Amino acid sequence: MNFISLHMSTWNHLQSQRSRLPHALLIIGQRGLGKFALAQAFAKSLLCEEPLEGSLSCGKCLACNWFEQGNHPDYRLLQPQALVEDPEAEEGKKKASQQITIDQIRGLDDFFNVGTHRAGLRIIVVNPAEAMNRNTANALLKTLEEPNPDTLFLLVSNEPLRLLPTIRSRCQTVPMGVPPAAVCEAALAADGLADAGRWLALAGGSPGVAIELAASGAGGWLELLVRRLTATGDLEPLGLAAELDKVVRDSKGRLALKSVVEAMQKWLVDLTLAANGLPARYFLPQQATISGLADMIPPDRLVRAYRLLVTRRREAEQPLNSRLFLEGLFMDYRSLLRIERK
Ligand SMILES: [Zn+2]
């Protein structure tokens, strides 16, 4: 997928920094937008020795070749080992780290101590920046506070509020928004994703999440949930909890409880939008039903229900009895509707 064409305004903003590069840029935005891909494309375009019009990398020069093979001497990528895909990993091997380690930051010293090899610019991409614990972040901070000349840090983050404030303040922030839905849907469809518009809406506009949802078998359980939520007549919370609990257990970890809570959160967002006369954001095909349901619920009750879901979302991170958890979740939801039904 061509992430540059999905994020033209962010790309142009990045390119406008070219002539006076800061020491560190922090690209932020919701998960699955393509921030990392854009950071890499930007790094490649800066290192390219014969950039094309619009400062795009040429893909042909020696620097581009090195970059594509992952061995450009003036480029470093810091990311958790768990993100480095290793299909050959042996069974029972130590689990790969979810964190960027302090040794990875220390390893940069050698990188800084030798002169740059080519264009006189060094680039380090940190993805995602929130994968640094406090010690690691402090080690990076030292480097950011005493910047090496001709060095650019590109930090990528889904959750910038989890970063040390001192790290954030050392970086120039580049917000990345949701790409235009029509362009993104066309790009996903061109990549062979069936039903792209529906997945994209459910993903809140993030192409990466849309692909994930489609690939993770979300179709089945989500279909079931939506069918029950839109069915006329009373919602039967215990029955629905039992059905979904079975799906969760059968999925052997592929379907997490938090995904179910997130779906309910999106459902409530759409109900809230409908209550305010606005079009649905996530569940597009169910627009009419959602509007009808919204008419039966006082708006302040929706706000309270949403707050409750935020708590449930946190609880869902803990190991718990999934059946009981789901029963609570759907009983809350039904009470939301029911109180209004005289
Ligand atoms: Zn090139």
Tab-separated table of C-alpha atoms and ligand atoms in Angstrom:
chain	number	residue	atom	x	y	z
A	1	MET	CA	0.000	0.000	0.000
A	2	ASN	CA	1.256	3.477	-0.833
A	3	PHE	CA	1.075	5.291	2.485
A	4	ILE	CA	2.450	8.501	1.006
A	5	SER	CA	-0.607	8.981	-1.197
A	6	LEU	CA	-2.887	8.273	1.789
A	7	HIS	CA	-1.192	10.917	3.896
A	8	MET	CA	-0.239	13.645	1.457
A	9	SER	CA	-0.611	16.520	3.920
A	10	THR	CA	1.573	14.836	6.568
A	11	TRP	CA	4.075	13.911	3.884
A	12	ASN	CA	4.252	17.471	2.581
A	13	HIS	CA	4.643	18.737	6.110
A	14	LEU	CA	7.565	16.363	6.667
A	15	GLN	CA	9.170	17.349	3.380
A	16	SER	CA	8.835	21.027	4.256
A	17	GLN	CA	11.268	20.341	7.145
A	18	ARG	CA	13.930	19.114	4.750
A	19	SER	CA	15.950	22.295	4.493
A	20	ARG	CA	16.013	22.923	8.259
A	21	LEU	CA	15.692	19.538	9.882
A	22	PRO	CA	15.068	19.518	13.652
A	23	HIS	CA	16.921	17.001	15.818
A	24	ALA	CA	13.820	14.953	16.492
A	25	LEU	CA	10.363	14.550	15.009
A	26	LEU	CA	7.562	12.701	16.782
A	27	ILE	CA	4.877	11.350	14.464
A	28	ILE	CA	1.672	10.672	16.392
A	29	GLY	CA	-1.748	9.313	15.493
A	30	GLN	CA	-4.087	6.389	16.112
A	31	ARG	CA	-2.904	2.810	15.562
A	32	GLY	CA	-2.745	1.388	12.058
A	33	LEU	CA	-2.545	4.620	10.073
A	34	GLY	CA	0.872	3.921	8.562
A	35	LYS	CA	3.003	6.239	10.686
A	36	PHE	CA	5.941	3.839	10.698
A	37	ALA	CA	5.733	3.320	6.938
A	38	LEU	CA	5.689	7.072	6.423
A	39	ALA	CA	8.646	7.587	8.789
A	40	GLN	CA	10.623	5.019	6.821
A	41	ALA	CA	9.662	6.565	3.490
A	42	PHE	CA	10.755	9.955	4.801
A	43	ALA	CA	14.075	8.579	6.041
A	44	LYS	CA	14.652	6.889	2.705
A	45	SER	CA	13.864	10.076	0.804
A	46	LEU	CA	16.335	12.027	2.955
A	47	LEU	CA	19.094	9.486	2.390
A	48	CYS	CA	18.395	9.069	-1.346
A	49	GLU	CA	21.197	10.499	-3.442
A	50	GLU	CA	19.121	11.323	-6.490
A	51	PRO	CA	15.669	12.252	-5.158
A	52	LEU	CA	12.905	12.621	-7.699
A	53	GLU	CA	10.554	15.509	-8.067
A	54	GLY	CA	8.572	16.083	-4.893
A	55	SER	CA	11.617	14.752	-2.974
A	56	LEU	CA	10.516	11.144	-3.405
A	57	SER	CA	13.298	8.572	-3.149
A	58	CYS	CA	14.468	7.297	-6.528
A	59	GLY	CA	14.595	3.620	-5.553
A	60	LYS	CA	17.643	3.156	-7.816
A	61	CYS	CA	20.667	4.818	-6.273
A	62	LEU	CA	23.138	3.038	-4.023
A	63	ALA	CA	21.585	4.625	-0.912
A	64	CYS	CA	18.082	3.455	-1.881
A	65	ASN	CA	19.400	-0.027	-2.538
A	66	TRP	CA	21.066	-0.206	0.834
A	67	PHE	CA	17.967	1.124	2.499
A	68	GLU	CA	15.742	-1.473	0.870
A	69	GLN	CA	18.087	-4.247	1.932
A	70	GLY	CA	18.061	-2.915	5.469
A	71	ASN	CA	21.759	-2.112	5.653
A	72	HIS	CA	22.187	1.594	4.983
A	73	PRO	CA	25.145	2.500	7.221
A	74	ASP	CA	23.653	5.849	8.247
A	75	TYR	CA	20.283	4.437	9.246
A	76	ARG	CA	19.207	2.662	12.416
A	77	LEU	CA	15.821	1.224	13.307
A	78	LEU	CA	15.043	0.710	16.990
A	79	GLN	CA	12.031	-1.467	17.680
A	80	PRO	CA	11.084	-4.274	20.051
A	81	GLN	CA	12.459	-7.666	19.075
A	82	ALA	CA	8.875	-8.961	19.064
A	83	LEU	CA	8.127	-6.725	16.071
A	84	VAL	CA	10.952	-8.200	14.053
A	85	GLU	CA	9.137	-11.024	12.347
A	86	ASP	CA	10.908	-14.318	12.625
A	87	PRO	CA	8.861	-17.144	11.148
A	88	GLU	CA	11.782	-19.493	11.721
A	89	ALA	CA	11.764	-18.933	15.470
A	90	GLU	CA	12.182	-22.200	17.293
A	91	GLU	CA	9.461	-23.563	19.476
A	92	GLY	CA	10.095	-22.945	23.154
A	93	LYS	CA	12.661	-20.245	22.472
A	94	LYS	CA	12.733	-17.330	24.895
A	95	LYS	CA	9.857	-14.992	24.125
A	96	ALA	CA	10.966	-11.961	22.138
A	97	SER	CA	10.990	-8.662	24.021
A	98	GLN	CA	8.031	-6.332	23.672
A	99	GLN	CA	10.301	-3.473	24.707
A	100	ILE	CA	13.053	-1.445	23.120
A	101	THR	CA	16.006	-2.264	25.370
A	102	ILE	CA	18.522	0.086	26.910
A	103	ASP	CA	21.240	-1.846	25.076
A	104	GLN	CA	19.673	-0.842	21.788
A	105	ILE	CA	20.031	2.822	22.809
A	106	ARG	CA	23.605	2.249	24.035
A	107	GLY	CA	24.375	0.573	20.745
A	108	LEU	CA	23.894	3.930	19.072
A	109	ASP	CA	27.164	5.209	20.576
A	110	ASP	CA	29.210	3.364	17.975
A	111	PHE	CA	26.916	4.704	15.314
A	112	PHE	CA	27.556	8.269	16.471
A	113	ASN	CA	31.284	7.803	16.910
A	114	VAL	CA	32.026	7.167	13.264
A	115	GLY	CA	31.517	9.785	10.598
A	116	THR	CA	28.541	9.406	8.313
A	117	HIS	CA	29.187	7.314	5.276
A	118	ARG	CA	27.281	9.125	2.607
A	119	ALA	CA	25.245	12.304	2.546
A	120	GLY	CA	26.299	13.524	5.969
A	121	LEU	CA	23.013	12.676	7.657
A	122	ARG	CA	22.250	9.972	10.231
A	123	ILE	CA	18.705	8.854	10.858
A	124	ILE	CA	17.311	6.781	13.709
A	125	VAL	CA	13.685	5.606	13.654
A	126	VAL	CA	12.167	4.593	17.017
A	127	ASN	CA	9.019	2.484	16.613
A	128	PRO	CA	6.941	2.703	18.719
A	129	ALA	CA	8.415	5.201	21.137
A	130	GLU	CA	6.119	4.036	23.961
A	131	ALA	CA	7.908	0.680	23.901
A	132	MET	CA	10.718	2.279	25.935
A	133	ASN	CA	10.615	1.845	29.707
A	134	ARG	CA	11.752	4.710	31.927
A	135	ASN	CA	15.443	3.741	31.939
A	136	THR	CA	15.557	3.312	28.201
A	137	ALA	CA	13.716	6.571	27.650
A	138	ASN	CA	16.150	8.372	29.944
A	139	ALA	CA	19.089	6.977	28.000
A	140	LEU	CA	17.533	8.258	24.788
A	141	LEU	CA	16.810	11.587	26.447
A	142	LYS	CA	20.528	12.105	27.082
A	143	THR	CA	21.137	11.805	23.381
A	144	LEU	CA	18.287	14.165	22.557
A	145	GLU	CA	19.554	16.725	25.044
A	146	GLU	CA	23.031	16.768	23.546
A	147	PRO	CA	22.179	16.244	19.911
A	148	ASN	CA	24.836	15.031	17.552
A	149	PRO	CA	25.118	17.240	14.522
A	150	ASP	CA	23.491	15.959	11.334
A	151	THR	CA	21.415	13.420	13.229
A	152	LEU	CA	17.668	13.077	12.930
A	153	PHE	CA	15.511	11.024	15.285
A	154	LEU	CA	12.127	9.983	13.944
A	155	LEU	CA	9.914	8.757	16.780
A	156	VAL	CA	6.601	7.074	16.056
A	157	SER	CA	3.862	6.779	18.673
A	158	ASN	CA	0.253	5.637	18.992
A	159	GLU	CA	0.174	6.776	22.597
A	160	PRO	CA	2.256	9.934	22.988
A	161	LEU	CA	0.809	10.594	26.450
A	162	ARG	CA	2.668	7.523	27.666
A	163	LEU	CA	6.032	9.075	26.714
A	164	LEU	CA	8.156	10.991	29.196
A	165	PRO	CA	7.119	14.657	28.957
A	166	THR	CA	10.812	15.519	28.624
A	167	ILE	CA	11.041	13.326	25.514
A	168	ARG	CA	7.945	14.918	24.005
A	169	SER	CA	9.250	18.401	24.637
A	170	ARG	CA	12.511	17.584	22.818
A	171	CYS	CA	10.634	16.577	19.682
A	172	GLN	CA	8.713	18.499	17.131
A	173	THR	CA	5.308	16.822	16.947
A	174	VAL	CA	3.817	15.811	13.614
A	175	PRO	CA	0.175	14.721	13.995
A	176	MET	CA	-1.135	12.247	11.453
A	177	GLY	CA	-4.880	12.183	10.840
A	178	VAL	CA	-7.179	9.555	9.399
A	179	PRO	CA	-6.750	9.376	5.604
A	180	PRO	CA	-9.683	10.395	3.390
A	181	ALA	CA	-12.074	7.423	3.540
A	182	ALA	CA	-12.716	7.171	-0.205
A	183	VAL	CA	-8.997	7.175	-1.098
A	184	CYS	CA	-8.224	4.668	1.636
A	185	GLU	CA	-11.094	2.361	0.708
A	186	ALA	CA	-9.958	2.368	-2.927
A	187	ALA	CA	-6.377	1.572	-1.872
A	188	LEU	CA	-7.506	-1.326	0.330
A	189	ALA	CA	-9.775	-2.679	-2.392
A	190	ALA	CA	-6.925	-2.432	-4.921
A	191	ASP	CA	-4.843	-4.522	-2.503
A	192	GLY	CA	-7.533	-7.185	-2.656
A	193	LEU	CA	-9.451	-6.555	0.563
A	194	ALA	CA	-13.088	-7.529	0.042
A	195	ASP	CA	-15.705	-5.346	1.718
A	196	ALA	CA	-13.050	-2.671	2.312
A	197	GLY	CA	-15.475	0.122	3.219
A	198	ARG	CA	-17.095	-1.892	5.965
A	199	TRP	CA	-13.786	-2.940	7.548
A	200	LEU	CA	-12.398	0.559	7.267
A	201	ALA	CA	-15.407	2.031	9.069
A	202	LEU	CA	-15.156	-0.577	11.829
A	203	ALA	CA	-11.458	0.260	12.128
A	204	GLY	CA	-12.237	3.916	12.727
A	205	GLY	CA	-10.475	4.838	9.476
A	206	SER	CA	-7.125	3.103	10.131
A	207	PRO	CA	-6.166	1.016	7.095
A	208	GLY	CA	-3.821	-1.181	9.132
A	209	VAL	CA	-6.537	-2.020	11.644
A	210	ALA	CA	-9.013	-2.711	8.809
A	211	ILE	CA	-6.634	-5.313	7.381
A	212	GLU	CA	-6.121	-6.795	10.850
A	213	LEU	CA	-9.853	-7.045	11.537
A	214	ALA	CA	-10.531	-8.702	8.207
A	215	ALA	CA	-7.671	-11.157	8.699
A	216	SER	CA	-8.448	-12.032	12.322
A	217	GLY	CA	-11.772	-13.637	11.613
A	218	ALA	CA	-13.600	-10.673	13.157
A	219	GLY	CA	-16.314	-11.262	10.579
A	220	GLY	CA	-17.837	-14.166	12.465
A	221	TRP	CA	-18.188	-12.906	16.023
A	222	LEU	CA	-18.814	-9.324	15.003
A	223	GLU	CA	-21.559	-10.426	12.665
A	224	LEU	CA	-23.126	-12.371	15.522
A	225	LEU	CA	-22.863	-9.446	17.927
A	226	VAL	CA	-24.336	-6.962	15.454
A	227	ARG	CA	-27.157	-9.362	14.598
A	228	ARG	CA	-28.108	-9.614	18.273
A	229	LEU	CA	-27.770	-5.883	18.883
A	230	THR	CA	-29.952	-4.980	15.934
A	231	ALA	CA	-32.549	-7.704	16.400
A	232	THR	CA	-35.998	-6.443	17.165
A	233	GLY	CA	-37.432	-7.582	20.447
A	234	ASP	CA	-35.628	-7.896	23.701
A	235	LEU	CA	-31.909	-8.497	23.750
A	236	GLU	CA	-31.170	-11.579	25.794
A	237	PRO	CA	-27.904	-10.695	27.581
A	238	LEU	CA	-27.246	-14.095	29.123
A	239	GLY	CA	-27.801	-15.926	25.869
A	240	LEU	CA	-25.584	-13.532	23.933
A	241	ALA	CA	-22.898	-13.799	26.632
A	242	ALA	CA	-22.980	-17.590	26.354
A	243	GLU	CA	-22.679	-17.489	22.565
A	244	LEU	CA	-19.772	-15.056	22.552
A	245	ASP	CA	-18.052	-16.805	25.437
A	246	LYS	CA	-17.972	-19.937	23.329
A	247	VAL	CA	-16.441	-18.022	20.405
A	248	VAL	CA	-13.836	-16.475	22.727
A	249	ARG	CA	-12.892	-19.876	24.140
A	250	ASP	CA	-12.839	-21.583	20.749
A	251	SER	CA	-10.614	-18.858	19.335
A	252	LYS	CA	-7.807	-19.975	21.699
A	253	GLY	CA	-6.590	-16.451	22.350
A	254	ARG	CA	-7.203	-14.996	18.893
A	255	LEU	CA	-10.311	-13.173	20.079
A	256	ALA	CA	-9.624	-11.158	23.231
A	257	LEU	CA	-12.371	-9.897	25.521
A	258	LYS	CA	-11.089	-6.382	25.030
A	259	SER	CA	-11.975	-6.642	21.322
A	260	VAL	CA	-15.586	-7.324	22.292
A	261	VAL	CA	-15.574	-4.321	24.639
A	262	GLU	CA	-14.065	-2.171	21.893
A	263	ALA	CA	-16.837	-3.221	19.529
A	264	MET	CA	-19.401	-2.218	22.167
A	265	GLN	CA	-17.605	1.120	22.594
A	266	LYS	CA	-17.887	1.742	18.853
A	267	TRP	CA	-21.550	0.758	18.960
A	268	LEU	CA	-22.112	3.318	21.713
A	269	VAL	CA	-20.224	5.991	19.778
A	270	ASP	CA	-22.579	5.396	16.854
A	271	LEU	CA	-25.613	5.557	19.168
A	272	THR	CA	-24.321	8.858	20.551
A	273	LEU	CA	-23.764	10.244	17.069
A	274	ALA	CA	-27.262	9.182	16.047
A	275	ALA	CA	-28.732	10.785	19.172
A	276	ASN	CA	-27.192	14.021	17.928
A	277	GLY	CA	-28.530	13.576	14.416
A	278	LEU	CA	-25.108	12.636	12.997
A	279	PRO	CA	-24.284	9.725	10.678
A	280	ALA	CA	-22.752	6.528	12.071
A	281	ARG	CA	-18.988	6.300	12.070
A	282	TYR	CA	-18.400	2.572	12.513
A	283	PHE	CA	-21.505	0.497	11.794
A	284	LEU	CA	-22.557	1.984	8.481
A	285	PRO	CA	-24.990	-0.723	7.293
A	286	GLN	CA	-26.870	-0.574	10.624
A	287	GLN	CA	-27.415	3.174	10.491
A	288	ALA	CA	-31.225	3.007	10.457
A	289	THR	CA	-31.455	0.581	13.385
A	290	ILE	CA	-28.979	2.616	15.397
A	291	SER	CA	-31.000	5.805	14.848
A	292	GLY	CA	-34.110	3.989	16.012
A	293	LEU	CA	-32.395	2.701	19.160
A	294	ALA	CA	-30.915	6.118	19.916
A	295	ASP	CA	-34.400	7.602	20.051
A	296	MET	CA	-35.162	5.330	23.015
A	297	ILE	CA	-32.194	6.381	25.174
A	298	PRO	CA	-31.709	9.666	27.027
A	299	PRO	CA	-28.311	11.124	26.025
A	300	ASP	CA	-26.949	11.408	29.589
A	301	ARG	CA	-27.461	7.696	30.010
A	302	LEU	CA	-25.258	7.108	26.970
A	303	VAL	CA	-22.447	9.132	28.516
A	304	ARG	CA	-22.643	7.084	31.702
A	305	ALA	CA	-22.738	3.837	29.765
A	306	TYR	CA	-19.665	4.856	27.810
A	307	ARG	CA	-17.747	5.636	31.007
A	308	LEU	CA	-18.675	2.224	32.305
A	309	LEU	CA	-17.295	0.640	29.130
A	310	VAL	CA	-13.987	2.447	29.602
A	311	THR	CA	-13.722	0.742	33.000
A	312	ARG	CA	-14.703	-2.601	31.467
A	313	ARG	CA	-12.053	-2.127	28.810
A	314	ARG	CA	-9.416	-1.856	31.550
A	315	GLU	CA	-10.812	-4.882	33.375
A	316	ALA	CA	-10.662	-6.900	30.181
A	317	GLU	CA	-6.851	-6.707	30.304
A	318	GLN	CA	-6.909	-8.865	33.449
A	319	PRO	CA	-7.493	-12.582	33.383
A	320	LEU	CA	-11.084	-13.122	34.438
A	321	ASN	CA	-14.080	-15.354	33.927
A	322	SER	CA	-15.074	-14.460	30.412
A	323	ARG	CA	-18.650	-15.728	30.710
A	324	LEU	CA	-19.386	-13.601	33.800
A	325	PHE	CA	-17.633	-10.631	32.272
A	326	LEU	CA	-19.697	-10.811	29.089
A	327	GLU	CA	-22.920	-11.257	31.051
A	328	GLY	CA	-22.169	-8.044	32.953
A	329	LEU	CA	-21.289	-6.247	29.772
A	330	PHE	CA	-24.543	-7.096	27.995
A	331	MET	CA	-26.740	-6.630	31.060
A	332	ASP	CA	-25.386	-3.078	31.330
A	333	TYR	CA	-26.245	-2.541	27.713
A	334	ARG	CA	-29.749	-3.897	28.027
A	335	SER	CA	-30.510	-1.781	31.067
A	336	LEU	CA	-29.579	1.202	28.943
A	337	LEU	CA	-32.355	0.397	26.496
A	338	ARG	CA	-34.823	-1.088	28.837
A	339	ILE	CA	-35.341	1.729	31.273
A	340	GLU	CA	-36.939	3.734	28.526
A	341	ARG	CA	-39.319	0.973	27.516
A	342	LYS	CA	-42.398	1.458	29.619
B	1	ZN	ZN	17.687	6.974	-4.377
